Short mmCIF file of C-alpha atoms in Angstrom, two decimals:
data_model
loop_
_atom_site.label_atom_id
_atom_site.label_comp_id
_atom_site.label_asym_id
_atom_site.label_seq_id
_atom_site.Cartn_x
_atom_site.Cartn_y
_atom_site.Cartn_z
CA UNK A 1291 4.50 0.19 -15.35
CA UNK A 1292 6.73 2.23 -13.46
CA UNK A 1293 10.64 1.29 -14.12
CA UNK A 1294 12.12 3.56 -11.36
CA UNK A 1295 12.07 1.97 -7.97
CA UNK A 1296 11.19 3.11 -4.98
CA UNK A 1297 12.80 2.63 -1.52
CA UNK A 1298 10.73 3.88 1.61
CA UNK A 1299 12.36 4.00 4.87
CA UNK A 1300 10.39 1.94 8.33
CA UNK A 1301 9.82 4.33 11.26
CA UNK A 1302 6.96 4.90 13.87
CA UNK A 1303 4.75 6.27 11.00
CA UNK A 1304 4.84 3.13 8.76
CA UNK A 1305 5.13 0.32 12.00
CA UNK A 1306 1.51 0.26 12.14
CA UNK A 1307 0.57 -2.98 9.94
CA UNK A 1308 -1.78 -1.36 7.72
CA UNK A 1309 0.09 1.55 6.84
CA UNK A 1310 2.79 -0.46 5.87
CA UNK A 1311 0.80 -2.47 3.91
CA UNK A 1312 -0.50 0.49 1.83
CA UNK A 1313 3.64 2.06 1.54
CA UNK A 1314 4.39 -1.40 0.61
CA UNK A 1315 1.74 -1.50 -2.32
CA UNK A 1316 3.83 1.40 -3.97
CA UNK A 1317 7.70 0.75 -2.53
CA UNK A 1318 9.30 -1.71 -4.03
CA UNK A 1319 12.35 -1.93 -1.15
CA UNK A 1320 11.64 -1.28 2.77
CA UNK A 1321 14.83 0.46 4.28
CA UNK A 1322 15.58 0.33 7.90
CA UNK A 1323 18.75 2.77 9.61
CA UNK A 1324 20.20 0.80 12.98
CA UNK A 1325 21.39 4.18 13.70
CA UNK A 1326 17.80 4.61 14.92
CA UNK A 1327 16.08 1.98 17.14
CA UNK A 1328 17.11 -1.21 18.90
CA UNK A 1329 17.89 -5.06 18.82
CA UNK A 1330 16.74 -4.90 22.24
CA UNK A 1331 14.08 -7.73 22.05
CA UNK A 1332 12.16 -6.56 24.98
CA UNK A 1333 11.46 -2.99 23.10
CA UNK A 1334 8.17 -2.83 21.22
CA UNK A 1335 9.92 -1.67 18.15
CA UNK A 1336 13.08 -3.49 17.94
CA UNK A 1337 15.31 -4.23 14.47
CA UNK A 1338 14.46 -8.21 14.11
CA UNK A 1339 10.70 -7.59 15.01
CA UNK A 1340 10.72 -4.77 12.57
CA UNK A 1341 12.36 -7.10 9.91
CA UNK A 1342 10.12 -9.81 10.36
CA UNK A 1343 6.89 -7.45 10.18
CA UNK A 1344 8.14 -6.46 7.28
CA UNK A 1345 8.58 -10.04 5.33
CA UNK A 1346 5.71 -10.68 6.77
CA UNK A 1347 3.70 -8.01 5.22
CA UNK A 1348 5.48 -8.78 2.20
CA UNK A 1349 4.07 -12.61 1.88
CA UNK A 1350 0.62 -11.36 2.63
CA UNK A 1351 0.64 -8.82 -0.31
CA UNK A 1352 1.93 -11.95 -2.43
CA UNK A 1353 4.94 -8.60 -3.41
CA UNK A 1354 8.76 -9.39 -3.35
CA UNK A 1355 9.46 -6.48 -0.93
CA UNK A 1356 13.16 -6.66 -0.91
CA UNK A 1357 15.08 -5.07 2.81
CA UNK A 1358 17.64 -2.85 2.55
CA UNK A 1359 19.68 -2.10 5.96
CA UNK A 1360 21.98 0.51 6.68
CA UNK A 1361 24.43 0.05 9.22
CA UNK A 1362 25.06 2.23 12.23
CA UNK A 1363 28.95 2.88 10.64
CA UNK A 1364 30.88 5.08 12.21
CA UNK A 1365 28.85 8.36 11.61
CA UNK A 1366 28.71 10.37 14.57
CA UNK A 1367 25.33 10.99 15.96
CA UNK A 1368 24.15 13.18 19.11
CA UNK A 1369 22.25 11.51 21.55
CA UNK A 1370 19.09 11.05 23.07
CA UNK A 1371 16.75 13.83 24.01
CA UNK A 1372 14.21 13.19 27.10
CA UNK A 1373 11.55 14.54 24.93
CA UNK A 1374 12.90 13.18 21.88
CA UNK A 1375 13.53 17.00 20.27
CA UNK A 1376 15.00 20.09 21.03
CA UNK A 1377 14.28 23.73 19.50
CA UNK A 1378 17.21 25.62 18.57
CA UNK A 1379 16.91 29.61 18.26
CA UNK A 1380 19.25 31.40 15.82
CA UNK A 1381 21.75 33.46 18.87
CA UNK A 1382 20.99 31.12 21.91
CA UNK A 1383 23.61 29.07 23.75
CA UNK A 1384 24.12 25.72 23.86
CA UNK A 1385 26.65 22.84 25.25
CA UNK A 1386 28.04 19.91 23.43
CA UNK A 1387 29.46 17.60 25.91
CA UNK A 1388 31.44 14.80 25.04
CA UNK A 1389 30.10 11.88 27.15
CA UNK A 1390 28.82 8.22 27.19
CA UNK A 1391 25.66 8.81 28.76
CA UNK A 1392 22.25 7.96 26.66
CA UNK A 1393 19.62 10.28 27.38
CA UNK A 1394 20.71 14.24 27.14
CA UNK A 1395 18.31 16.93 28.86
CA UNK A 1396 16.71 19.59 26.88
CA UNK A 1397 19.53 22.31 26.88
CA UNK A 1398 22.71 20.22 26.60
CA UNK A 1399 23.78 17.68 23.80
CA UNK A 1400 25.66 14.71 24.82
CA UNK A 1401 27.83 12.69 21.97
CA UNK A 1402 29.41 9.42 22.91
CA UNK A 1403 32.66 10.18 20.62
CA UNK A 1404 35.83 11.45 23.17
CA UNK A 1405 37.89 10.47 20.60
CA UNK A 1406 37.09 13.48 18.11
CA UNK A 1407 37.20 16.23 20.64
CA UNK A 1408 40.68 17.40 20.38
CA UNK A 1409 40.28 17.60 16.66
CA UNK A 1410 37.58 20.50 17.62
CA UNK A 1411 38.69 24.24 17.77
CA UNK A 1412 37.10 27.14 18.55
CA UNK A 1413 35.68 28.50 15.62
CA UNK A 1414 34.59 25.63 14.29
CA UNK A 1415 31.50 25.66 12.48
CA UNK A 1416 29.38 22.90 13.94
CA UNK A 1417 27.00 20.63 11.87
CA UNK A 1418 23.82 19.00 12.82
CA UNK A 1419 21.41 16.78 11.07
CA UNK A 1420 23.12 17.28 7.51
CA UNK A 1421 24.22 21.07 8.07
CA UNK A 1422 20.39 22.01 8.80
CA UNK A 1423 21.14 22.90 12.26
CA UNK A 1424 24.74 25.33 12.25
CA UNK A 1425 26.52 26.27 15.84
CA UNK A 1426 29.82 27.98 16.30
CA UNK A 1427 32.09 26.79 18.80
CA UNK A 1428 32.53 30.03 21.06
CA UNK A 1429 34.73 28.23 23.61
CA UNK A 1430 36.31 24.75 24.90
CA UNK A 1431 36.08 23.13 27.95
CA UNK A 1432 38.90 20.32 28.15
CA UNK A 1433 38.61 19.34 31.60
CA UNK A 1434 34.11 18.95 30.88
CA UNK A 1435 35.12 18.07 27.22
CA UNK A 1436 32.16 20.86 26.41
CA UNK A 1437 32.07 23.16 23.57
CA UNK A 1438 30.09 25.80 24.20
CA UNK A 1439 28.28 26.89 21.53
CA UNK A 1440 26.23 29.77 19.90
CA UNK A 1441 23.35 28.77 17.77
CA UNK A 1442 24.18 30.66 13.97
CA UNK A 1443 21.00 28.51 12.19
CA UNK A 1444 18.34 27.13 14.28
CA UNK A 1445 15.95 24.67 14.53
CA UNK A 1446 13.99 21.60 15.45
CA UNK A 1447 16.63 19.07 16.34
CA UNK A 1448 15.92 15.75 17.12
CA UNK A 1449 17.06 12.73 18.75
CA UNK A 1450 19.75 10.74 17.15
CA UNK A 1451 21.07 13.15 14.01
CA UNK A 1452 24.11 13.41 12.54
CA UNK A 1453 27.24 15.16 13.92
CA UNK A 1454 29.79 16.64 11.83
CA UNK A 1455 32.16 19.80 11.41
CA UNK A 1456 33.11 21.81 8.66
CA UNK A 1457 35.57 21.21 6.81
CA UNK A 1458 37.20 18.50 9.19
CA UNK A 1459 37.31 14.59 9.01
CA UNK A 1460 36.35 13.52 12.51
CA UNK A 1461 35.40 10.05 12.28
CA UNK A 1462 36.81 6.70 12.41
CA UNK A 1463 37.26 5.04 9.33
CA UNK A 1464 36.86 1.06 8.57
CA UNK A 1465 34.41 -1.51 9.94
CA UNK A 1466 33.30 -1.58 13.31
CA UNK A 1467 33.05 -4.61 15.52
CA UNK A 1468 29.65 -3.58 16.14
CA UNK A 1469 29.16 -3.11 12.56
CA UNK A 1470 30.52 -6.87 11.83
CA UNK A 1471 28.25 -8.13 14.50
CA UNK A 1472 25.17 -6.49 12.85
CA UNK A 1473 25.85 -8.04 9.64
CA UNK A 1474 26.19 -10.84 11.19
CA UNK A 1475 22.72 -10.87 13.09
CA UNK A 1476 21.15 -9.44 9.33
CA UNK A 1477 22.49 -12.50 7.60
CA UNK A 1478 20.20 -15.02 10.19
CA UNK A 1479 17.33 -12.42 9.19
CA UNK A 1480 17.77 -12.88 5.72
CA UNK A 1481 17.40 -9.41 4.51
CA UNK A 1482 18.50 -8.89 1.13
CA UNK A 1483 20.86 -5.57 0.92
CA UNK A 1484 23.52 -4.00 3.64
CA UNK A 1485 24.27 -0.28 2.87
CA UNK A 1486 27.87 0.88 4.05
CA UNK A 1487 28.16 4.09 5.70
CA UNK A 1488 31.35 6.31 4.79
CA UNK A 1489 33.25 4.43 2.26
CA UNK A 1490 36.42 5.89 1.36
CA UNK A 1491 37.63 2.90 -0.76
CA UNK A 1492 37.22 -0.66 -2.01
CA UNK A 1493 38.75 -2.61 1.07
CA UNK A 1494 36.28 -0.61 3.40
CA UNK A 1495 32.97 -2.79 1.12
CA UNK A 1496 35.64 -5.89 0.79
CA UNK A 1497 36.03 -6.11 4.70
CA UNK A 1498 32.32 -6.21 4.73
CA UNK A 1499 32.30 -8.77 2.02
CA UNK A 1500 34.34 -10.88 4.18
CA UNK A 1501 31.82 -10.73 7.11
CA UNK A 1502 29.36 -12.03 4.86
CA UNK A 1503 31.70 -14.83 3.09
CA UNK A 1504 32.54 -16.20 6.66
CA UNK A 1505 28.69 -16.77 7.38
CA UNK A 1506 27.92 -17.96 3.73
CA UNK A 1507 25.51 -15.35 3.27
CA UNK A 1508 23.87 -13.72 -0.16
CA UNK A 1509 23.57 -10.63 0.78
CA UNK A 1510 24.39 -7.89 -1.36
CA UNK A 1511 26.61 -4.31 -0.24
CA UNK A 1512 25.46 -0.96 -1.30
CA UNK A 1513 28.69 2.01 -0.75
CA UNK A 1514 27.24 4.95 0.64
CA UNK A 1515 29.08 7.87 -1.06
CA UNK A 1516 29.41 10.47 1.28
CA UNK A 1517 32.67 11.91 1.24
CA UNK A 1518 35.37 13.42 -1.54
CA UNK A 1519 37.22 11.37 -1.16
CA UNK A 1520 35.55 8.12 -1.80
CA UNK A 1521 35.69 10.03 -5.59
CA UNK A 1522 38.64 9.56 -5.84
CA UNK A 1523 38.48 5.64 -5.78
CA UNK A 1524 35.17 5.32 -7.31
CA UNK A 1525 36.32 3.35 -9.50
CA UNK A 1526 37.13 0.13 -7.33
CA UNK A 1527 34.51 1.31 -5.01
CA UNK A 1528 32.32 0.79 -7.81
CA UNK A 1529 33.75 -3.06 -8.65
CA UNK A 1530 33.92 -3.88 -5.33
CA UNK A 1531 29.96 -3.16 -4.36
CA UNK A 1532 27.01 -4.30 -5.74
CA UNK A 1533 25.45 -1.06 -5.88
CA UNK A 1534 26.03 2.68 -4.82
CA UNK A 1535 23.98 5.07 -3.00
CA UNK A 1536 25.08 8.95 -3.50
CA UNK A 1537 24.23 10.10 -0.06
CA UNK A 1538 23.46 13.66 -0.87
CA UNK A 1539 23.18 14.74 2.81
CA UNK A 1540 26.59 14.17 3.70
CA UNK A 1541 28.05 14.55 0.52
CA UNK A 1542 26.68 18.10 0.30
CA UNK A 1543 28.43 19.26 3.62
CA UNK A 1544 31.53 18.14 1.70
CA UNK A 1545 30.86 19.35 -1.89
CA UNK A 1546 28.99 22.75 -1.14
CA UNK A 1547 25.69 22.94 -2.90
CA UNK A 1548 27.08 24.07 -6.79
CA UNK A 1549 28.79 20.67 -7.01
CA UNK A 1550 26.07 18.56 -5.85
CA UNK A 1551 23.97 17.99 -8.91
CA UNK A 1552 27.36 17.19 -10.99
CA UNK A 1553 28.48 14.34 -9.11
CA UNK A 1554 24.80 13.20 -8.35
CA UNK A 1555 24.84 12.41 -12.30
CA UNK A 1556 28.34 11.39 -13.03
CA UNK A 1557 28.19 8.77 -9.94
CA UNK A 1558 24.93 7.43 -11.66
CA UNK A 1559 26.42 7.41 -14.68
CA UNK A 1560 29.91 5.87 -13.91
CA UNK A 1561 27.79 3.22 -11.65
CA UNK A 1562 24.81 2.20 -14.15
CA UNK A 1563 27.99 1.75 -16.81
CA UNK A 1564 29.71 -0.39 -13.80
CA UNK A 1565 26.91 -2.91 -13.97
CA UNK A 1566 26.10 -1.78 -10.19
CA UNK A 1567 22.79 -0.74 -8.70
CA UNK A 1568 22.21 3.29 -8.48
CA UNK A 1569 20.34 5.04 -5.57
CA UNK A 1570 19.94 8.75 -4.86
CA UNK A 1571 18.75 9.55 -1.59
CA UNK A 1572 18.22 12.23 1.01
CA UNK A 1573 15.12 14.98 0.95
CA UNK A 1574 13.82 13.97 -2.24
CA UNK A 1575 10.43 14.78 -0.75
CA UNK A 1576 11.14 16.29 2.46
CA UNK A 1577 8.22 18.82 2.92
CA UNK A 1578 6.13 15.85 2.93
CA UNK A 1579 7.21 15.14 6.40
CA UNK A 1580 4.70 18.01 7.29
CA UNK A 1581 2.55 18.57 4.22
CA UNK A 1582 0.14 16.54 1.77
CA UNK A 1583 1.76 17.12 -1.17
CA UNK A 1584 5.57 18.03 -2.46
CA UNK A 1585 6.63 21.29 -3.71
CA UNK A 1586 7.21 21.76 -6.96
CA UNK A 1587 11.34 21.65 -6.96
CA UNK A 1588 10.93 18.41 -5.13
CA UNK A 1589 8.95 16.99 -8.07
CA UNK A 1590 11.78 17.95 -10.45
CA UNK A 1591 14.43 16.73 -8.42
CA UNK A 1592 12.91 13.33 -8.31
CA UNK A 1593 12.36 13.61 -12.23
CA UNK A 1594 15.86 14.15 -12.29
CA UNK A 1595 17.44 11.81 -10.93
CA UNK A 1596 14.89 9.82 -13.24
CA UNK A 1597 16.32 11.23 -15.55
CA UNK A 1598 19.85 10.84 -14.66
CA UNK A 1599 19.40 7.28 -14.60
CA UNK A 1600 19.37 6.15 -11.49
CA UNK A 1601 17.96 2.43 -10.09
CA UNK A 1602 15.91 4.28 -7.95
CA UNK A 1603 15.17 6.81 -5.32
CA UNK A 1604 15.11 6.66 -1.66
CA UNK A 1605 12.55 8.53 0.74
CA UNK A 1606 13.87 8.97 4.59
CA UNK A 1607 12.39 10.87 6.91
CA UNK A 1608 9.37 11.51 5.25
CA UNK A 1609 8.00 7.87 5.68
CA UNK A 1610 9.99 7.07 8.99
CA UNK A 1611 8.69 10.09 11.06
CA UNK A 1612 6.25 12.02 8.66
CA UNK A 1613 2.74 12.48 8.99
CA UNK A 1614 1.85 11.48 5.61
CA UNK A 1615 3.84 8.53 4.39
CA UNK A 1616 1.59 7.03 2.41
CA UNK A 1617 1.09 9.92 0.38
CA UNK A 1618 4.44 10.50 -0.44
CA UNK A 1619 4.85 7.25 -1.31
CA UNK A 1620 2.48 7.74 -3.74
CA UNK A 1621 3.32 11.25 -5.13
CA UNK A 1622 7.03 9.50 -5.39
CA UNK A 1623 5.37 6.82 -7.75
CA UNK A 1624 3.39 9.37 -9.84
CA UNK A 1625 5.97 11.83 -10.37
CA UNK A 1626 8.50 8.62 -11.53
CA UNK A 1627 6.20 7.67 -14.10
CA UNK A 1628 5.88 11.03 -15.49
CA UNK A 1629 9.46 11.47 -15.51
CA UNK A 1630 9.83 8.31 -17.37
CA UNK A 1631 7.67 9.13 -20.35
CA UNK A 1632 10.54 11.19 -21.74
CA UNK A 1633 13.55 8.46 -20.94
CA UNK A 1634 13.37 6.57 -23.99
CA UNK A 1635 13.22 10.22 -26.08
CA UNK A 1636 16.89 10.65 -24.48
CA UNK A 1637 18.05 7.84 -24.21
CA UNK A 1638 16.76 6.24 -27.58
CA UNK A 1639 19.62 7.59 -29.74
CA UNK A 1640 22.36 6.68 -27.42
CA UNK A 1641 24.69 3.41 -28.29
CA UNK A 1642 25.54 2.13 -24.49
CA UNK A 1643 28.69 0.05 -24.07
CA UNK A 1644 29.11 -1.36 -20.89
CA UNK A 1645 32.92 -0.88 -19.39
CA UNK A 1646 34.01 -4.40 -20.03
CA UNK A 1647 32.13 -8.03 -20.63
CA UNK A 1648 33.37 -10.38 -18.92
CA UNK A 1649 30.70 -13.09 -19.47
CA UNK A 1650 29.01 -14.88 -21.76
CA UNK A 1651 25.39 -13.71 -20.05
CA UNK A 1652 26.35 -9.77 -20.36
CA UNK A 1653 27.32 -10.42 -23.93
CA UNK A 1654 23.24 -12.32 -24.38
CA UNK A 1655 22.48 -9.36 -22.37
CA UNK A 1656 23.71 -6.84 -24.92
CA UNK A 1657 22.55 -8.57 -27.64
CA UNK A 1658 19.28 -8.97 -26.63
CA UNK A 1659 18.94 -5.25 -25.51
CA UNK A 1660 20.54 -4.24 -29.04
CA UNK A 1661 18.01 -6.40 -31.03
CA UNK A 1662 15.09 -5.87 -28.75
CA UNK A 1663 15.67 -2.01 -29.21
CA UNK A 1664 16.03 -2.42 -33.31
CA UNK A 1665 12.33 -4.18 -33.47
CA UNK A 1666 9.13 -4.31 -31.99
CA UNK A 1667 10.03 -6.35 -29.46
CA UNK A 1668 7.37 -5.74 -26.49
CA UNK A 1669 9.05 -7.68 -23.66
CA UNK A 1670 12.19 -9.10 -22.40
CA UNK A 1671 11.84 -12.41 -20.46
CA UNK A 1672 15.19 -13.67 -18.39
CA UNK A 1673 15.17 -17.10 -17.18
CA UNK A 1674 17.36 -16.54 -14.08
CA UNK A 1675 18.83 -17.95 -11.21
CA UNK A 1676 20.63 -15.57 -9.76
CA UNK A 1677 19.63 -12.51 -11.44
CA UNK A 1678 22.74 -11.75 -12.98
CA UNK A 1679 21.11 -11.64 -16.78
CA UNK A 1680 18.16 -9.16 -15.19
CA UNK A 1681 20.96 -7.13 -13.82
CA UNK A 1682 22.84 -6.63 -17.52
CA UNK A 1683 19.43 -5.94 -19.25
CA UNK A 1684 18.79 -3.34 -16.68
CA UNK A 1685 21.68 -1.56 -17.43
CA UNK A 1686 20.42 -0.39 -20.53
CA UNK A 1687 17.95 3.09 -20.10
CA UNK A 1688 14.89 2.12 -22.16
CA UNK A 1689 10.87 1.32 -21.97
CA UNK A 1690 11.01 -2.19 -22.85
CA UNK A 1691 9.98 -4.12 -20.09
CA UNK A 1692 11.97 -6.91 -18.50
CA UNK A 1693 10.43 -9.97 -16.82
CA UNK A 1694 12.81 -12.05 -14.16
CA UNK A 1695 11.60 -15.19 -13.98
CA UNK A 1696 12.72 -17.39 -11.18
CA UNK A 1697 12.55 -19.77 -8.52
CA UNK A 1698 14.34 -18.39 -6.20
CA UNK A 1699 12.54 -16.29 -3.49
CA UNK A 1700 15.84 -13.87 -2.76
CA UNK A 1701 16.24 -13.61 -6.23
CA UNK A 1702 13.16 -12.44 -6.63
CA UNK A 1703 13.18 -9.59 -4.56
CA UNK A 1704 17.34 -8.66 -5.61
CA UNK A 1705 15.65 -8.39 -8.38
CA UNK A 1706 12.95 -5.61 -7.10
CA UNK A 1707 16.09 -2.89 -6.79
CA UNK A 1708 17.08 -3.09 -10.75
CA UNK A 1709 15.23 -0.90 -12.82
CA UNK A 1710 13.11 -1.85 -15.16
CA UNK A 1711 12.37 -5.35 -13.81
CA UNK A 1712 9.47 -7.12 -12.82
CA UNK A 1713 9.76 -10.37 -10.97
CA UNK A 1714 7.87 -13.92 -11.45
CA UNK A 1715 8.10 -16.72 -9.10
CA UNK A 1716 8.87 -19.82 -11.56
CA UNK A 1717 9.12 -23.15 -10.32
CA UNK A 1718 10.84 -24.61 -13.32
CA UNK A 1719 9.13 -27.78 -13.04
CA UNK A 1720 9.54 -28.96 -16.49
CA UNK A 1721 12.79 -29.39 -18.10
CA UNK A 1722 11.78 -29.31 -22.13
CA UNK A 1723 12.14 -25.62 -22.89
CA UNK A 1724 9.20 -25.58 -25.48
CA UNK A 1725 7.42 -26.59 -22.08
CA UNK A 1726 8.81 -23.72 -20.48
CA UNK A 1727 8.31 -21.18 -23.30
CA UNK A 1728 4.47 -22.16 -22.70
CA UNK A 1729 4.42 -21.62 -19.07
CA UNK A 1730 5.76 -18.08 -19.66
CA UNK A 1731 3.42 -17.27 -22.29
CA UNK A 1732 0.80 -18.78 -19.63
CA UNK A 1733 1.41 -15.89 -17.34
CA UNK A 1734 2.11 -13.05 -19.52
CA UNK A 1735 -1.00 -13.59 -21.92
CA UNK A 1736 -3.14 -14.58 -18.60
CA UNK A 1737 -2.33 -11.65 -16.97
CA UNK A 1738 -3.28 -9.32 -19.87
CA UNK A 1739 0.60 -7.94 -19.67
CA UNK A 1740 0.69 -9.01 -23.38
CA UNK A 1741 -1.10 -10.40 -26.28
CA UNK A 1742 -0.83 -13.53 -28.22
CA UNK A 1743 1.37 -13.07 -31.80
CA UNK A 1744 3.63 -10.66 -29.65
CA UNK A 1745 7.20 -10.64 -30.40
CA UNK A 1746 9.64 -10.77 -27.31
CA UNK A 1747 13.26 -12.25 -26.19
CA UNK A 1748 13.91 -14.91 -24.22
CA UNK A 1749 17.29 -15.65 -22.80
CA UNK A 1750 17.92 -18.72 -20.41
CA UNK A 1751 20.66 -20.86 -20.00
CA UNK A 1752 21.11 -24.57 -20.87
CA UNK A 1753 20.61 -26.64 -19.16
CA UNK A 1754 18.11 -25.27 -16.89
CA UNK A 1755 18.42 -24.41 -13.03
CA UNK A 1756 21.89 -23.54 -13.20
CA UNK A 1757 23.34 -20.46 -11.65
CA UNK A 1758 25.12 -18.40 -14.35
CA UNK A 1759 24.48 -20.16 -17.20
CA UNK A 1760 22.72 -17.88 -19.35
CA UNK A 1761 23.84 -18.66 -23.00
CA UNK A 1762 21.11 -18.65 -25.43
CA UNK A 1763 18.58 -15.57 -26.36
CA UNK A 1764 15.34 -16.74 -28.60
CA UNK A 1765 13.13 -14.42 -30.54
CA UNK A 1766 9.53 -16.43 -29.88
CA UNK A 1767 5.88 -14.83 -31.10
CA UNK A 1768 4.03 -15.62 -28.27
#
């Protein structure tokens, strides 16, 4: 059993329903960027059809394929190219004009953001598609609003990538109207996450929150970390969200490349003992865009962040555009396994104390984890509602495996971002517990996941079927 999830992002290389089928037989969340794409319902590929292929795909594999969306946000992107990509040569010229038109030619780049322009100098080292592209501003136009610009590090840019500059804070901050509207539109969709783009504090995910509240929707918020100074509140970032993405593309231009790995594993670490949701993305695999199999520093980086603890790890481009996503799907699955065979060897020794408990179903949580790690205990089975108790037991960093069972369908796939949890659909048809106790052992002996006489924990809540109620653990031989 692999503990480490896996989140694969849709694109034109996984639309095609059988491809996505096979990504979806290893990814255990399906993430989809509105910064690319349209809710244009008379495009092919548009967000809600995408969605609904998705659930879709989902219910056929009988899999609770949970759908994580990231919000446009105010990132600022370059437009449109007419052939969807541009080559950049290291000493060529090139234009950046500041307009709202869609659809650039192939020797200009158009960015609908006026308002950042006069924050631009000459001089000004240029970023493009998370510093891989590099042009410096050789002179300004302010009656075009074009910088003119000479190409220092080249290369294939395409449509759509991220625009910053060194050393400068261009962009808006807060939550957009179109932003609001989107989470809006994702709420009647029911996905199951929202990912926040440039979070600098708590009231940027609380705004968000608010959206959600006002449509009485489940949904849960991951912060993107991608700036400094969202550090310096991570903290209340942290409480605020229900989970945290270190966005290492963005964070990078920021941080400089010697800093990176540091905060990748003290964010992990600060979020897992948050009780929040960990996810390290950007280029985990990204020669796989082009290539068969990953390189060999990709495979430790993965391992890694594995390592470092995190909830799980995020693949972009390489499933959205690359020519071999269901391979790297797969290589993602194989090198998280192997990674995980030496977890427990760290992490065995370690006494893990959560921040503060606050309820009685993180103190069963830390009880059971404590005893479950002192025996032979071979399972951990959570009678949940809301997933709250799966959530506390996954905090903990260890190879015992944890079964959410539920009846709740968006449960169930919440459930499919915490590490080290597997997911049942439970009716909870009976209401005698010893009755319940011998569905469970129905399922877990039946399915050859365990043997009868095996020792495990049960925690559950009395009475039954009610949301945050967890207050009982059990220590049954099944």
């Amino acid at each position: 059993m692999r503990r480490t999830k896996i989140i694969s992002t849709f694109g034109p290389s996984i639309a095609d329903p059988k491809i996505l089928k096979d990504v979806c037989e290893y990814a255990d969340v399906i993430r989809i960027n509105l910064a690319h794409g349209t809710w244009d319902e008379s495009e092919e590929y548009n967000h809600k059809k995408n969605i609904q292929l998705i659930q879709e795909t989902a219910k056929n594999l009988k899999k609770p394929v949970a759908i994580l969306v990231d919000l446009k946000g105010n990132k600022i992107r370059i437009s449109n190219f007419k052939d969807h990509m541009i080559e950049l040569e290291h000493g060529s010229e090139i234009n950046i004009v500041f307009t709202s038109e869609k659809m650039a030619n192939n020797y200009e780049i158009f960015i609908d953001a006026d308002y950042c322009f006069s924050k631009i100098e000459a001089k000004d080292k240029i970023l493009l598609d998370d510093g891989l592209i590099q042009l410096i501003v050789t002179s300004i136009n302010e009656e075009n609003m074009t910088l003119h610009c000479e190409v220092e590090k080249g290369g294939l840019l395409r449509s759509n990538k991220g625009f910053e500059v060194e050393n400068k804070i261009i962009h808006r901050s807060g939550l957009g109207e179109e932003d609001k509207r989107d989470i809006k539109r994702l709420a009647e969709l029911g996905i199951d996450w929202i990912a926040l783009s440039f979070v600098n504090e708590a009231s940027d995910v609380t705004k968000a929150r608010e959206v959600l509240t006002q449509v009485g929707s489940p949904i849960n918020l991951i912060a993107k970390i991608e700036r400094l100074e969202a550090l310096k509140q991570l903290f209340w970032i942290i409480k605020a969200s229900d989970g945290v993405m270190v966005a290492r593309g963005d964070l990078a231009l920021e941080s400089g490349p010697g800093e990176l790995t540091g905060l990748q594993k003290d964010i992990i670490k600060q979020t897992v003992k948050g009780k929040r949701i960990a996810i390290t993305a950007t280029q985990m695999m990204e020669s796989m865009i082009s290539n068969p199999t990953p390189t060999r520093a990709e495979m430790t980086d993965v391992s890694n962040a594995v390592l470092d603890g995190t909830d799980a790890v995020m693949l972009s481009a390489e499933t959205a555009i690359g020519n071999y996503p269901v391979e790297t799907v797969k290589a993602m699955h194989e090198v998280c396994k192997g990674a995980e065979t030496y977890q427990e060897t760290i992490t065995k020794n370690e006494e893990y104390k959560f921040s503060e408990i606050n309820n009685i179903d993180e103190a069963i949580a830390i009880s059971s984890m404590s005893i479950a790690r002192n025996m032979d205990i071979k399972a951990i089975v959570a009678l949940t509602e809301s997933g709250s108790t799966a959530l506390m037991l996954s905090r903990y960093r260890t190879n015992i495996p944890i079964y959410a069972f539920t009846r709740n369908e968006d449960t169930q796939r919440r459930v499919s971002l915490y590490r080290g949890v597997i997911s049942y659909q439970y009716p909870f048809l009976v209401d005698n517990m010893s009755d319940v106790i011998e569905d469970v052992r129905k399922e877990l002996v039946g399915s050859s996941i365990l043997k009868s006489g095996d020792l495990i924990v049960l925690t559950s809540g009395s009475p039954l079927r009610v949301s945050g109620g967890t207050n009982s653990l059990r220590l049954i031989n099944i």
